[in-house]
Amino acid sequence: MSTISPRFTPPSIVPPSRPLGRVAFVRAFVRNLLEVVPQAAYEEDFVALEGKGAYRIWVTSPALIKAVLIDERDKFQKLTQIRLLRPLLGKGILTSQGPEWRWQRQASAPMFRPEDLAGFVPTFVRVANDVVGKWRAAPNATQRIDLDMTRATFDVISATLLPAADASTFERTIGVFQKSSGWSQLYAATNMPGWVPRPGFVAGLRATSALRAAVAKMIRERRESGAQHNDLLQRLIAANDPETGQSMNDEQLIDNALTFYLAGHETTAKALTWTLYLLARSPYWAAALEDEIARVTGGAPIAAEHIERLVLVGQVLKESMRVYPPVPMMSRQCVADTRIDGHDVKAGASIIMPIYAIHRHARRWDDPNIFDPERFSPEREALIPRYQYMPFGAGPRVCIGRSFAMLEATTMLATMLQHARFEAVEGHEPLPIARVTLSPKGGMPLKVRCN
Ligand code: HEM
């Protein structure tokens, strides 16, 4: 199962060669969004599919992506995503647009300046060591790496950007949302009114209100304590809307705190989970990383000054997010007839940017299904066009946490590899499933040996 060659083919989805019929489409949509991405989206730039009442366009070329996310962005709005996530995230930074979005982004941005992030490295190391400690307590056991990474990245957010929160309340809500997310995404994508019942809807409402109440309590406690903290919540409390001069009310604070708790950990957890799996399958790269980490650190804990020199660790993480992008799809809705890169697009069309397929596009990548971190060697990475590789999106709505996430993932991965080796479980070849993030089907059990 594992390989000593530097390149191998990890599990991937076989796309449907013909557009799916209505029933097959709904079934696939609910089971795994990746199964509805047509084969043509892996081969062409622009694939328009007109069904009953729905007009979907898959765009994959750098020129089209640039048009949608940057040059013509006023005509492409985040309506589907907003409809899907607003019940949970209200009108926070991820789920608002225009001036309402802009000032929330400006209020949050100072927390993410690359030059200020280095101070978080010791926290990333501590949290990674906590996970290793848990693995050490059960020598050579099979561990649920997906669950461990989710808990660890949640601990990171709670110890860096926001106040400590009860992880289990979040885990419950995320579980409920993941379970019903196929249906919710289908409803959002087909403009079904919010009140139409769907599987998991009531459980979702209950979990949402429990989670919002927990965050409200935390914000109240912060306000009442009067203590000064240098974290994101403090910045949000202190920020003013330049147009109205008003600060955020409690609802807006809850919206944003929740957004950062959720957007800030599930994604990085998936990047680490898939990377550990790929390393378990690739002893060649696992050994190369171990050597590099030992050479750069001399066995000392990872420190900020090591990060730039962990070149191979960075290459593996980037290639891992190419084959398994934590956010596998992005979408926008066209709000005015327009023409992009020679293609007409009608108002009302759903524009889907399938990051998963963009990263495996047959005309843009050699052997796209093969895991090959050499693609991201410094010389070769420089030749990859912008918008051909985009795990963090692009344009003004690009992920605000991308530098934080890369620093966190690099530090945590290197720390785990200093102390542990990972082996795939015989017979478990996890297929990627697109829920909100890209999950391994059946979870990610790996055997862990600590030194
Ligand atoms: C490997 C980890 C991560 C990945 C792959 C990722 C991916 C993305 C993507 C693709 C978007 C753009 C969505 C769109 O335009 O439709 C996005 C937005 C966002 N991300 Fe991340 N993200 C990661 C980590 C983080 C972290 C660590 C944080 C915060 C601590 C964060 C916070 C956000 C926020 C707030 C937005 C919305 C930004 C806006 O609309 O202005 N993300 N992320």
CSV table of C-alpha atoms and ligand atoms in Angstrom, one decimal:
chain,number,residue,atom,x,y,z
A,1,MET,CA,0.0,0.0,0.0
A,2,SER,CA,2.8,2.5,0.8
A,3,THR,CA,5.5,3.4,-1.6
A,4,ILE,CA,9.2,4.1,-1.6
A,5,SER,CA,8.8,6.1,-4.9
A,6,PRO,CA,8.5,9.8,-4.5
A,7,ARG,CA,5.2,9.8,-6.5
A,8,PHE,CA,2.1,7.9,-6.0
A,9,THR,CA,-1.7,8.1,-6.8
A,10,PRO,CA,-3.9,8.6,-3.7
A,11,PRO,CA,-7.6,7.9,-3.8
A,12,SER,CA,-9.7,10.3,-5.9
A,13,ILE,CA,-13.2,10.7,-7.2
A,14,VAL,CA,-14.1,9.3,-10.7
A,15,PRO,CA,-16.1,12.1,-12.2
A,16,PRO,CA,-19.4,11.3,-14.1
A,17,SER,CA,-18.6,11.3,-17.9
A,18,ARG,CA,-22.1,12.5,-18.8
A,19,PRO,CA,-24.3,15.1,-17.0
A,20,LEU,CA,-26.4,13.4,-14.3
A,21,GLY,CA,-30.2,13.1,-14.6
A,22,ARG,CA,-32.3,14.9,-12.1
A,23,VAL,CA,-32.7,12.0,-9.6
A,24,ALA,CA,-29.0,10.9,-9.9
A,25,PHE,CA,-28.0,14.5,-9.5
A,26,VAL,CA,-29.9,15.0,-6.2
A,27,ARG,CA,-28.6,11.7,-4.9
A,28,ALA,CA,-25.0,12.5,-5.7
A,29,PHE,CA,-25.4,16.1,-4.4
A,30,VAL,CA,-26.5,14.9,-1.0
A,31,ARG,CA,-24.0,12.1,-0.8
A,32,ASN,CA,-20.9,13.9,-2.0
A,33,LEU,CA,-20.8,17.2,-3.8
A,34,LEU,CA,-17.7,16.1,-5.7
A,35,GLU,CA,-19.7,13.4,-7.5
A,36,VAL,CA,-21.7,16.1,-9.4
A,37,VAL,CA,-18.6,17.8,-10.8
A,38,PRO,CA,-18.7,16.7,-14.5
A,39,GLN,CA,-15.7,15.2,-16.2
A,40,ALA,CA,-15.8,18.2,-18.6
A,41,ALA,CA,-14.9,20.5,-15.7
A,42,TYR,CA,-11.6,18.7,-15.3
A,43,GLU,CA,-10.9,19.2,-19.0
A,44,GLU,CA,-12.6,22.5,-20.3
A,45,ASP,CA,-12.5,26.1,-19.1
A,46,PHE,CA,-16.2,26.8,-19.1
A,47,VAL,CA,-19.0,24.2,-18.8
A,48,ALA,CA,-22.6,25.5,-18.8
A,49,LEU,CA,-25.4,23.1,-17.9
A,50,GLU,CA,-28.9,24.2,-18.1
A,51,GLY,CA,-31.5,22.1,-16.2
A,52,LYS,CA,-35.0,22.8,-15.1
A,53,GLY,CA,-35.0,26.3,-13.5
A,54,ALA,CA,-31.2,26.0,-12.7
A,55,TYR,CA,-28.4,27.3,-14.8
A,56,ARG,CA,-25.0,26.2,-13.6
A,57,ILE,CA,-21.7,27.1,-15.0
A,58,TRP,CA,-18.4,25.4,-14.0
A,59,VAL,CA,-15.5,27.7,-14.5
A,60,THR,CA,-11.9,26.5,-14.2
A,61,SER,CA,-9.5,28.7,-16.2
A,62,PRO,CA,-7.3,31.3,-14.5
A,63,ALA,CA,-8.8,34.0,-16.8
A,64,LEU,CA,-12.4,33.2,-15.9
A,65,ILE,CA,-11.6,32.9,-12.2
A,66,LYS,CA,-9.9,36.3,-12.3
A,67,ALA,CA,-13.0,37.8,-14.1
A,68,VAL,CA,-15.4,36.3,-11.5
A,69,LEU,CA,-13.4,37.0,-8.3
A,70,ILE,CA,-11.7,40.3,-9.3
A,71,ASP,CA,-12.4,42.2,-12.5
A,72,GLU,CA,-16.2,41.7,-12.7
A,73,ARG,CA,-16.7,40.9,-9.0
A,74,ASP,CA,-19.7,43.3,-8.6
A,75,LYS,CA,-21.7,41.1,-10.9
A,76,PHE,CA,-20.9,37.9,-9.0
A,77,GLN,CA,-22.2,37.7,-5.5
A,78,LYS,CA,-21.9,35.2,-2.6
A,79,LEU,CA,-25.7,34.6,-2.4
A,80,THR,CA,-25.7,30.8,-2.2
A,81,GLN,CA,-23.1,30.7,0.5
A,82,ILE,CA,-24.8,33.4,2.4
A,83,ARG,CA,-28.2,31.6,2.2
A,84,LEU,CA,-26.5,28.4,3.4
A,85,LEU,CA,-24.5,29.8,6.3
A,86,ARG,CA,-26.6,32.8,7.5
A,87,PRO,CA,-28.7,30.8,10.0
A,88,LEU,CA,-25.5,29.9,11.8
A,89,LEU,CA,-23.1,32.8,11.1
A,90,GLY,CA,-25.6,35.7,10.8
A,91,LYS,CA,-24.1,38.8,9.1
A,92,GLY,CA,-20.5,38.3,10.0
A,93,ILE,CA,-17.4,38.8,7.8
A,94,LEU,CA,-18.0,35.5,5.8
A,95,THR,CA,-21.7,36.0,5.2
A,96,SER,CA,-22.0,39.7,4.3
A,97,GLN,CA,-21.2,41.8,1.3
A,98,GLY,CA,-20.5,45.5,0.2
A,99,PRO,CA,-19.8,48.1,2.9
A,100,GLU,CA,-21.1,45.8,5.7
A,101,TRP,CA,-18.4,43.2,4.8
A,102,ARG,CA,-15.7,45.8,4.1
A,103,TRP,CA,-15.5,47.3,7.6
A,104,GLN,CA,-15.7,44.0,9.3
A,105,ARG,CA,-12.7,42.8,7.2
A,106,GLN,CA,-10.8,46.0,8.0
A,107,ALA,CA,-11.5,45.6,11.7
A,108,SER,CA,-10.2,42.0,11.6
A,109,ALA,CA,-7.2,42.4,9.3
A,110,PRO,CA,-4.6,43.8,11.8
A,111,MET,CA,-4.8,40.5,13.7
A,112,PHE,CA,-3.5,38.7,10.6
A,113,ARG,CA,-0.5,40.7,9.6
A,114,PRO,CA,2.2,38.1,8.6
A,115,GLU,CA,4.9,39.9,10.6
A,116,ASP,CA,2.8,39.7,13.8
A,117,LEU,CA,1.9,36.0,13.5
A,118,ALA,CA,5.3,34.7,14.6
A,119,GLY,CA,4.3,35.2,18.3
A,120,PHE,CA,1.8,32.4,18.0
A,121,VAL,CA,4.4,29.8,17.1
A,122,PRO,CA,5.1,28.6,20.7
A,123,THR,CA,1.3,28.0,21.1
A,124,PHE,CA,1.2,26.0,17.9
A,125,VAL,CA,4.1,23.9,19.3
A,126,ARG,CA,2.4,23.4,22.6
A,127,VAL,CA,-0.9,22.2,21.1
A,128,ALA,CA,0.9,19.8,18.8
A,129,ASN,CA,2.9,18.4,21.7
A,130,ASP,CA,-0.4,17.9,23.6
A,131,VAL,CA,-1.7,15.7,20.8
A,132,VAL,CA,1.6,13.8,20.8
A,133,GLY,CA,1.3,13.3,24.5
A,134,LYS,CA,-2.1,11.8,24.0
A,135,TRP,CA,-0.7,9.4,21.3
A,136,ARG,CA,2.2,8.4,23.6
A,137,ALA,CA,-0.2,7.3,26.3
A,138,ALA,CA,-1.4,4.5,23.9
A,139,PRO,CA,1.8,3.3,22.2
A,140,ASN,CA,1.5,2.1,18.6
A,141,ALA,CA,-2.3,2.4,18.7
A,142,THR,CA,-4.5,3.3,15.7
A,143,GLN,CA,-5.7,6.9,16.3
A,144,ARG,CA,-8.5,8.9,14.7
A,145,ILE,CA,-6.3,11.5,13.2
A,146,ASP,CA,-9.3,13.5,11.8
A,147,LEU,CA,-10.8,14.0,15.3
A,148,ASP,CA,-7.4,14.7,16.9
A,149,MET,CA,-6.6,17.4,14.3
A,150,THR,CA,-10.0,19.0,14.7
A,151,ARG,CA,-9.6,19.2,18.4
A,152,ALA,CA,-6.1,20.5,18.2
A,153,THR,CA,-6.8,23.3,15.7
A,154,PHE,CA,-9.8,24.3,17.8
A,155,ASP,CA,-7.5,24.6,20.8
A,156,VAL,CA,-5.2,26.8,18.7
A,157,ILE,CA,-8.0,29.3,17.9
A,158,SER,CA,-9.1,29.3,21.5
A,159,ALA,CA,-5.5,30.0,22.6
A,160,THR,CA,-4.6,32.6,20.1
A,161,LEU,CA,-7.4,34.7,18.5
A,162,LEU,CA,-10.4,34.2,20.7
A,163,PRO,CA,-11.3,33.2,24.3
A,164,ALA,CA,-11.2,29.6,25.3
A,165,ALA,CA,-14.4,27.9,24.4
A,166,ASP,CA,-16.0,24.5,25.1
A,167,ALA,CA,-14.9,22.3,22.2
A,168,SER,CA,-17.6,19.8,22.6
A,169,THR,CA,-20.5,22.3,22.0
A,170,PHE,CA,-18.8,23.2,18.7
A,171,GLU,CA,-18.2,19.5,17.8
A,172,ARG,CA,-21.8,18.7,18.3
A,173,THR,CA,-23.0,21.6,16.1
A,174,ILE,CA,-20.5,20.9,13.4
A,175,GLY,CA,-21.5,17.2,13.5
A,176,VAL,CA,-25.2,18.1,13.0
A,177,PHE,CA,-24.3,20.6,10.2
A,178,GLN,CA,-22.0,18.1,8.4
A,179,LYS,CA,-24.7,15.5,8.5
A,180,SER,CA,-27.4,17.7,6.9
A,181,SER,CA,-25.0,19.8,4.8
A,182,GLY,CA,-25.8,18.0,1.6
A,183,TRP,CA,-29.4,18.8,1.9
A,184,SER,CA,-28.8,22.4,3.0
A,185,GLN,CA,-26.4,23.0,0.1
A,186,LEU,CA,-28.9,21.6,-2.3
A,187,TYR,CA,-31.7,23.8,-0.9
A,188,ALA,CA,-29.4,26.9,-1.0
A,189,ALA,CA,-28.2,26.1,-4.5
A,190,THR,CA,-31.8,25.7,-5.8
A,191,ASN,CA,-33.1,28.9,-4.1
A,192,MET,CA,-35.6,26.9,-1.9
A,193,PRO,CA,-37.1,29.1,0.7
A,194,GLY,CA,-35.6,28.7,4.2
A,195,TRP,CA,-38.8,27.5,5.8
A,196,VAL,CA,-39.2,24.4,3.6
A,197,PRO,CA,-38.4,21.4,5.9
A,198,ARG,CA,-35.4,19.2,5.1
A,199,PRO,CA,-33.6,16.3,6.9
A,200,GLY,CA,-31.7,17.6,9.9
A,201,PHE,CA,-33.3,21.0,9.8
A,202,VAL,CA,-34.7,21.0,13.4
A,203,ALA,CA,-31.6,19.4,14.9
A,204,GLY,CA,-29.6,22.1,13.1
A,205,LEU,CA,-31.7,24.9,14.6
A,206,ARG,CA,-31.3,23.5,18.1
A,207,ALA,CA,-27.6,23.0,17.7
A,208,THR,CA,-27.2,26.6,16.3
A,209,SER,CA,-29.0,28.2,19.2
A,210,ALA,CA,-27.0,26.3,21.8
A,211,LEU,CA,-23.8,27.4,20.1
A,212,ARG,CA,-24.9,31.0,19.7
A,213,ALA,CA,-25.9,31.1,23.4
A,214,ALA,CA,-22.5,29.7,24.5
A,215,VAL,CA,-20.6,32.4,22.4
A,216,ALA,CA,-23.0,35.1,23.8
A,217,LYS,CA,-22.1,34.1,27.3
A,218,MET,CA,-18.4,34.3,26.5
A,219,ILE,CA,-18.8,37.8,25.1
A,220,ARG,CA,-20.8,39.0,28.1
A,221,GLU,CA,-18.1,37.7,30.4
A,222,ARG,CA,-15.4,39.5,28.5
A,223,ARG,CA,-17.3,42.8,28.5
A,224,GLU,CA,-18.1,42.4,32.2
A,225,SER,CA,-14.6,41.5,33.3
A,226,GLY,CA,-13.3,44.7,31.8
A,227,ALA,CA,-9.9,43.0,31.4
A,228,GLN,CA,-7.8,44.0,28.3
A,229,HIS,CA,-6.7,41.2,26.0
A,230,ASN,CA,-4.7,41.5,22.8
A,231,ASP,CA,-6.9,39.2,20.8
A,232,LEU,CA,-9.3,39.3,17.9
A,233,LEU,CA,-12.4,39.6,20.1
A,234,GLN,CA,-10.9,42.7,21.7
A,235,ARG,CA,-10.3,44.2,18.3
A,236,LEU,CA,-13.8,43.5,17.2
A,237,ILE,CA,-15.3,45.0,20.4
A,238,ALA,CA,-13.2,48.2,19.8
A,239,ALA,CA,-13.9,48.5,16.1
A,240,ASN,CA,-16.2,51.2,14.6
A,241,ASP,CA,-18.0,51.2,11.3
A,242,PRO,CA,-16.5,54.2,9.4
A,243,GLU,CA,-19.8,55.0,7.7
A,244,THR,CA,-22.0,55.0,10.8
A,245,GLY,CA,-19.4,55.4,13.6
A,246,GLN,CA,-21.1,52.6,15.4
A,247,SER,CA,-19.4,49.7,17.1
A,248,MET,CA,-20.6,46.1,16.7
A,249,ASN,CA,-23.6,45.1,18.7
A,250,ASP,CA,-23.7,41.7,20.5
A,251,GLU,CA,-25.3,39.9,17.6
A,252,GLN,CA,-22.5,41.1,15.2
A,253,LEU,CA,-19.9,40.1,17.7
A,254,ILE,CA,-21.4,36.6,18.1
A,255,ASP,CA,-21.6,36.3,14.2
A,256,ASN,CA,-17.9,37.1,13.9
A,257,ALA,CA,-16.6,35.2,16.8
A,258,LEU,CA,-18.5,32.1,15.6
A,259,THR,CA,-17.2,32.7,12.0
A,260,PHE,CA,-13.6,32.7,13.2
A,261,TYR,CA,-14.0,29.7,15.5
A,262,LEU,CA,-15.5,27.7,12.6
A,263,ALA,CA,-13.6,29.0,9.5
A,264,GLY,CA,-10.4,29.1,11.5
A,265,HIS,CA,-10.1,25.4,12.6
A,266,GLU,CA,-12.1,22.9,10.4
A,267,THR,CA,-10.1,23.9,7.3
A,268,THR,CA,-6.6,23.7,8.9
A,269,ALA,CA,-7.6,20.4,10.6
A,270,LYS,CA,-8.5,18.9,7.2
A,271,ALA,CA,-5.2,20.1,5.7
A,272,LEU,CA,-3.2,18.4,8.5
A,273,THR,CA,-5.4,15.2,8.4
A,274,TRP,CA,-4.9,14.7,4.6
A,275,THR,CA,-1.2,15.6,4.9
A,276,LEU,CA,-0.5,13.0,7.6
A,277,TYR,CA,-2.4,10.4,5.5
A,278,LEU,CA,-0.3,11.3,2.4
A,279,LEU,CA,2.9,11.0,4.5
A,280,ALA,CA,1.8,7.7,5.9
A,281,ARG,CA,1.4,6.4,2.3
A,282,SER,CA,4.7,7.9,1.2
A,283,PRO,CA,7.7,6.8,3.3
A,284,TYR,CA,9.9,8.7,0.8
A,285,TRP,CA,8.5,12.1,1.7
A,286,ALA,CA,8.1,11.2,5.4
A,287,ALA,CA,11.8,10.4,5.6
A,288,ALA,CA,12.7,13.6,3.5
A,289,LEU,CA,10.7,15.7,6.0
A,290,GLU,CA,12.2,14.1,9.0
A,291,ASP,CA,15.7,14.8,7.7
A,292,GLU,CA,14.9,18.3,6.9
A,293,ILE,CA,13.4,19.1,10.2
A,294,ALA,CA,16.3,17.5,12.1
A,295,ARG,CA,18.8,19.5,10.0
A,296,VAL,CA,17.0,22.8,10.4
A,297,THR,CA,16.2,22.5,14.2
A,298,GLY,CA,18.9,20.2,15.5
A,299,GLY,CA,16.1,18.5,17.5
A,300,ALA,CA,15.0,21.8,19.2
A,301,PRO,CA,11.3,22.8,19.3
A,302,ILE,CA,10.2,24.5,16.2
A,303,ALA,CA,10.7,28.3,16.4
A,304,ALA,CA,9.6,31.1,14.1
A,305,GLU,CA,13.1,31.4,12.6
A,306,HIS,CA,13.0,27.8,11.4
A,307,ILE,CA,9.8,28.2,9.3
A,308,GLU,CA,11.4,29.7,6.2
A,309,ARG,CA,14.0,26.9,6.1
A,310,LEU,CA,11.4,24.1,6.3
A,311,VAL,CA,11.1,24.2,2.5
A,312,LEU,CA,10.1,20.5,1.9
A,313,VAL,CA,7.5,20.7,4.7
A,314,GLY,CA,6.0,23.6,2.9
A,315,GLN,CA,6.1,21.8,-0.5
A,316,VAL,CA,4.3,18.8,1.0
A,317,LEU,CA,1.6,20.9,2.6
A,318,LYS,CA,1.0,22.8,-0.7
A,319,GLU,CA,0.8,19.6,-2.7
A,320,SER,CA,-1.5,18.1,-0.1
A,321,MET,CA,-3.9,21.1,-0.5
A,322,ARG,CA,-3.7,20.7,-4.2
A,323,VAL,CA,-4.9,17.1,-4.3
A,324,TYR,CA,-7.2,17.5,-1.2
A,325,PRO,CA,-8.2,21.2,-1.0
A,326,PRO,CA,-9.8,21.7,2.4
A,327,VAL,CA,-12.4,24.0,0.8
A,328,PRO,CA,-13.2,21.9,-2.4
A,329,MET,CA,-15.7,24.3,-4.0
A,330,MET,CA,-16.5,28.0,-4.2
A,331,SER,CA,-19.5,29.5,-5.7
A,332,ARG,CA,-20.9,32.9,-6.8
A,333,GLN,CA,-24.2,33.9,-8.3
A,334,CYS,CA,-24.4,36.2,-11.4
A,335,VAL,CA,-26.6,39.2,-10.7
A,336,ALA,CA,-26.4,41.0,-14.1
A,337,ASP,CA,-26.0,39.7,-17.7
A,338,THR,CA,-22.3,39.9,-18.6
A,339,ARG,CA,-19.5,38.5,-20.7
A,340,ILE,CA,-16.3,37.0,-19.3
A,341,ASP,CA,-13.3,35.9,-21.4
A,342,GLY,CA,-15.6,35.6,-24.4
A,343,HIS,CA,-18.4,33.7,-22.7
A,344,ASP,CA,-21.9,35.1,-22.1
A,345,VAL,CA,-23.3,34.7,-18.6
A,346,LYS,CA,-26.9,35.4,-17.8
A,347,ALA,CA,-28.1,36.9,-14.5
A,348,GLY,CA,-29.3,34.2,-12.2
A,349,ALA,CA,-26.6,31.7,-13.2
A,350,SER,CA,-24.8,29.8,-10.5
A,351,ILE,CA,-21.0,30.0,-11.0
A,352,ILE,CA,-19.2,27.1,-9.5
A,353,MET,CA,-15.4,27.2,-9.1
A,354,PRO,CA,-14.6,23.6,-8.2
A,355,ILE,CA,-11.2,24.1,-6.5
A,356,TYR,CA,-10.8,20.3,-6.4
A,357,ALA,CA,-11.2,20.0,-10.2
A,358,ILE,CA,-9.2,23.2,-10.9
A,359,HIS,CA,-6.3,21.6,-9.0
A,360,ARG,CA,-6.6,18.4,-11.1
A,361,HIS,CA,-7.3,20.0,-14.5
A,362,ALA,CA,-6.0,17.8,-17.3
A,363,ARG,CA,-4.7,20.7,-19.4
A,364,ARG,CA,-2.9,22.5,-16.7
A,365,TRP,CA,-1.2,19.9,-14.5
A,366,ASP,CA,1.0,17.0,-15.6
A,367,ASP,CA,-0.4,13.7,-14.1
A,368,PRO,CA,-2.9,15.6,-12.0
A,369,ASN,CA,-3.9,12.7,-9.8
A,370,ILE,CA,-0.4,11.9,-8.7
A,371,PHE,CA,0.9,13.2,-5.4
A,372,ASP,CA,4.2,14.9,-6.3
A,373,PRO,CA,5.5,17.7,-3.9
A,374,GLU,CA,8.2,18.5,-6.4
A,375,ARG,CA,5.6,20.6,-8.3
A,376,PHE,CA,6.1,23.1,-5.5
A,377,SER,CA,9.9,23.2,-5.5
A,378,PRO,CA,10.8,26.9,-5.4
A,379,GLU,CA,11.8,27.0,-9.1
A,380,ARG,CA,8.7,25.1,-10.3
A,381,GLU,CA,6.2,26.9,-8.0
A,382,ALA,CA,7.2,30.2,-9.5
A,383,LEU,CA,5.9,29.0,-12.9
A,384,ILE,CA,2.4,28.1,-11.6
A,385,PRO,CA,0.0,30.8,-12.8
A,386,ARG,CA,-2.1,32.6,-10.1
A,387,TYR,CA,-5.7,31.2,-10.0
A,388,GLN,CA,-4.6,27.8,-11.2
A,389,TYR,CA,-3.8,26.9,-7.6
A,390,MET,CA,-6.1,28.5,-5.1
A,391,PRO,CA,-6.7,26.6,-1.8
A,392,PHE,CA,-7.4,29.9,-0.1
A,393,GLY,CA,-9.6,31.5,-2.9
A,394,ALA,CA,-8.5,34.8,-4.5
A,395,GLY,CA,-9.4,38.5,-4.8
A,396,PRO,CA,-10.7,40.7,-2.1
A,397,ARG,CA,-12.6,37.9,-0.4
A,398,VAL,CA,-9.4,35.7,-0.3
A,399,CYS,CA,-9.0,33.8,3.0
A,400,ILE,CA,-8.1,36.3,5.7
A,401,GLY,CA,-6.4,33.6,7.7
A,402,ARG,CA,-4.2,32.1,5.0
A,403,SER,CA,-0.8,33.2,6.5
A,404,PHE,CA,-2.0,32.1,10.0
A,405,ALA,CA,-3.1,28.8,8.6
A,406,MET,CA,0.2,28.1,6.7
A,407,LEU,CA,2.3,29.0,9.8
A,408,GLU,CA,0.1,26.9,12.1
A,409,ALA,CA,0.1,23.9,9.7
A,410,THR,CA,3.9,24.1,9.1
A,411,THR,CA,4.7,24.4,12.8
A,412,MET,CA,2.2,21.7,13.9
A,413,LEU,CA,3.2,19.2,11.2
A,414,ALA,CA,6.9,19.7,11.8
A,415,THR,CA,6.4,19.3,15.6
A,416,MET,CA,4.3,16.1,15.2
A,417,LEU,CA,7.0,14.6,12.8
A,418,GLN,CA,9.7,15.3,15.3
A,419,HIS,CA,8.0,12.9,17.7
A,420,ALA,CA,5.8,10.5,15.7
A,421,ARG,CA,5.6,8.3,12.6
A,422,PHE,CA,2.4,7.4,10.8
A,423,GLU,CA,1.3,4.3,9.1
A,424,ALA,CA,-1.8,3.8,6.9
A,425,VAL,CA,-4.3,1.2,8.1
A,426,GLU,CA,-4.4,-1.8,5.7
A,427,GLY,CA,-7.5,-1.7,3.5
A,428,HIS,CA,-8.6,1.9,4.4
A,429,GLU,CA,-8.3,4.0,1.3
A,430,PRO,CA,-10.4,7.1,2.2
A,431,LEU,CA,-12.2,8.8,-0.6
A,432,PRO,CA,-12.6,12.5,-0.3
A,433,ILE,CA,-16.1,13.7,0.4
A,434,ALA,CA,-17.1,17.3,0.0
A,435,ARG,CA,-19.3,18.4,2.8
A,436,VAL,CA,-18.6,22.0,3.8
A,437,THR,CA,-14.9,21.0,4.0
A,438,LEU,CA,-13.2,18.0,2.3
A,439,SER,CA,-13.5,15.0,4.7
A,440,PRO,CA,-12.1,11.5,4.4
A,441,LYS,CA,-14.9,8.9,4.0
A,442,GLY,CA,-14.8,6.7,7.0
A,443,GLY,CA,-12.6,9.1,9.0
A,444,MET,CA,-8.8,8.9,9.1
A,445,PRO,CA,-7.5,6.1,11.3
A,446,LEU,CA,-3.7,5.9,11.2
A,447,LYS,CA,-1.3,3.9,13.3
A,448,VAL,CA,1.0,6.2,15.3
A,449,ARG,CA,4.4,5.3,16.7
A,450,CYS,CA,6.0,7.9,18.9
A,451,ASN,CA,9.8,8.0,19.6
B,1,HEM,C1,-5.9,25.5,5.4
B,1,HEM,C2,-6.7,26.3,6.0
B,1,HEM,C3,-7.7,27.2,5.3
B,1,HEM,C4,-8.2,27.1,4.1
B,1,HEM,C5,-8.0,26.1,3.0
B,1,HEM,C6,-9.2,28.2,3.9
B,1,HEM,C7,-9.9,28.5,2.7
B,1,HEM,C8,-10.7,29.6,2.5
B,1,HEM,C9,-11.3,30.0,1.3
B,1,HEM,C10,-11.2,29.2,0.0
B,1,HEM,C11,-12.0,31.1,1.5
B,1,HEM,C12,-12.7,32.0,0.4
B,1,HEM,C13,-14.2,31.6,0.3
B,1,HEM,C14,-14.9,32.3,-0.9
B,1,HEM,O1,-14.4,33.3,-1.4
B,1,HEM,O2,-16.0,31.9,-1.2
B,1,HEM,C15,-11.8,31.5,2.9
B,1,HEM,C16,-12.3,32.6,3.5
B,1,HEM,C17,-12.2,32.9,4.8
B,1,HEM,N1,-11.4,32.3,5.7
B,1,HEM,FE1,-10.2,30.7,5.4
B,1,HEM,N2,-9.2,28.9,5.1
B,1,HEM,C18,-8.3,28.4,5.9
B,1,HEM,C19,-8.0,28.8,7.2
B,1,HEM,C20,-8.5,29.9,7.8
B,1,HEM,C21,-8.2,30.4,9.2
B,1,HEM,C22,-7.0,29.8,10.0
B,1,HEM,C23,-9.0,31.5,9.4
B,1,HEM,C24,-9.1,32.4,10.6
B,1,HEM,C25,-8.4,32.2,11.7
B,1,HEM,C26,-9.9,31.6,8.3
B,1,HEM,C27,-10.9,32.6,8.2
B,1,HEM,C28,-11.5,32.9,7.0
B,1,HEM,C29,-12.5,33.9,6.9
B,1,HEM,C30,-13.0,34.9,8.0
B,1,HEM,C31,-12.9,34.0,5.5
B,1,HEM,C32,-13.9,35.0,4.9
B,1,HEM,C33,-13.1,36.2,4.4
B,1,HEM,C34,-14.0,37.2,3.7
B,1,HEM,O3,-15.0,36.9,3.2
B,1,HEM,O4,-13.6,38.4,3.7
B,1,HEM,N3,-9.6,30.7,7.3
B,1,HEM,N4,-11.0,30.6,3.5
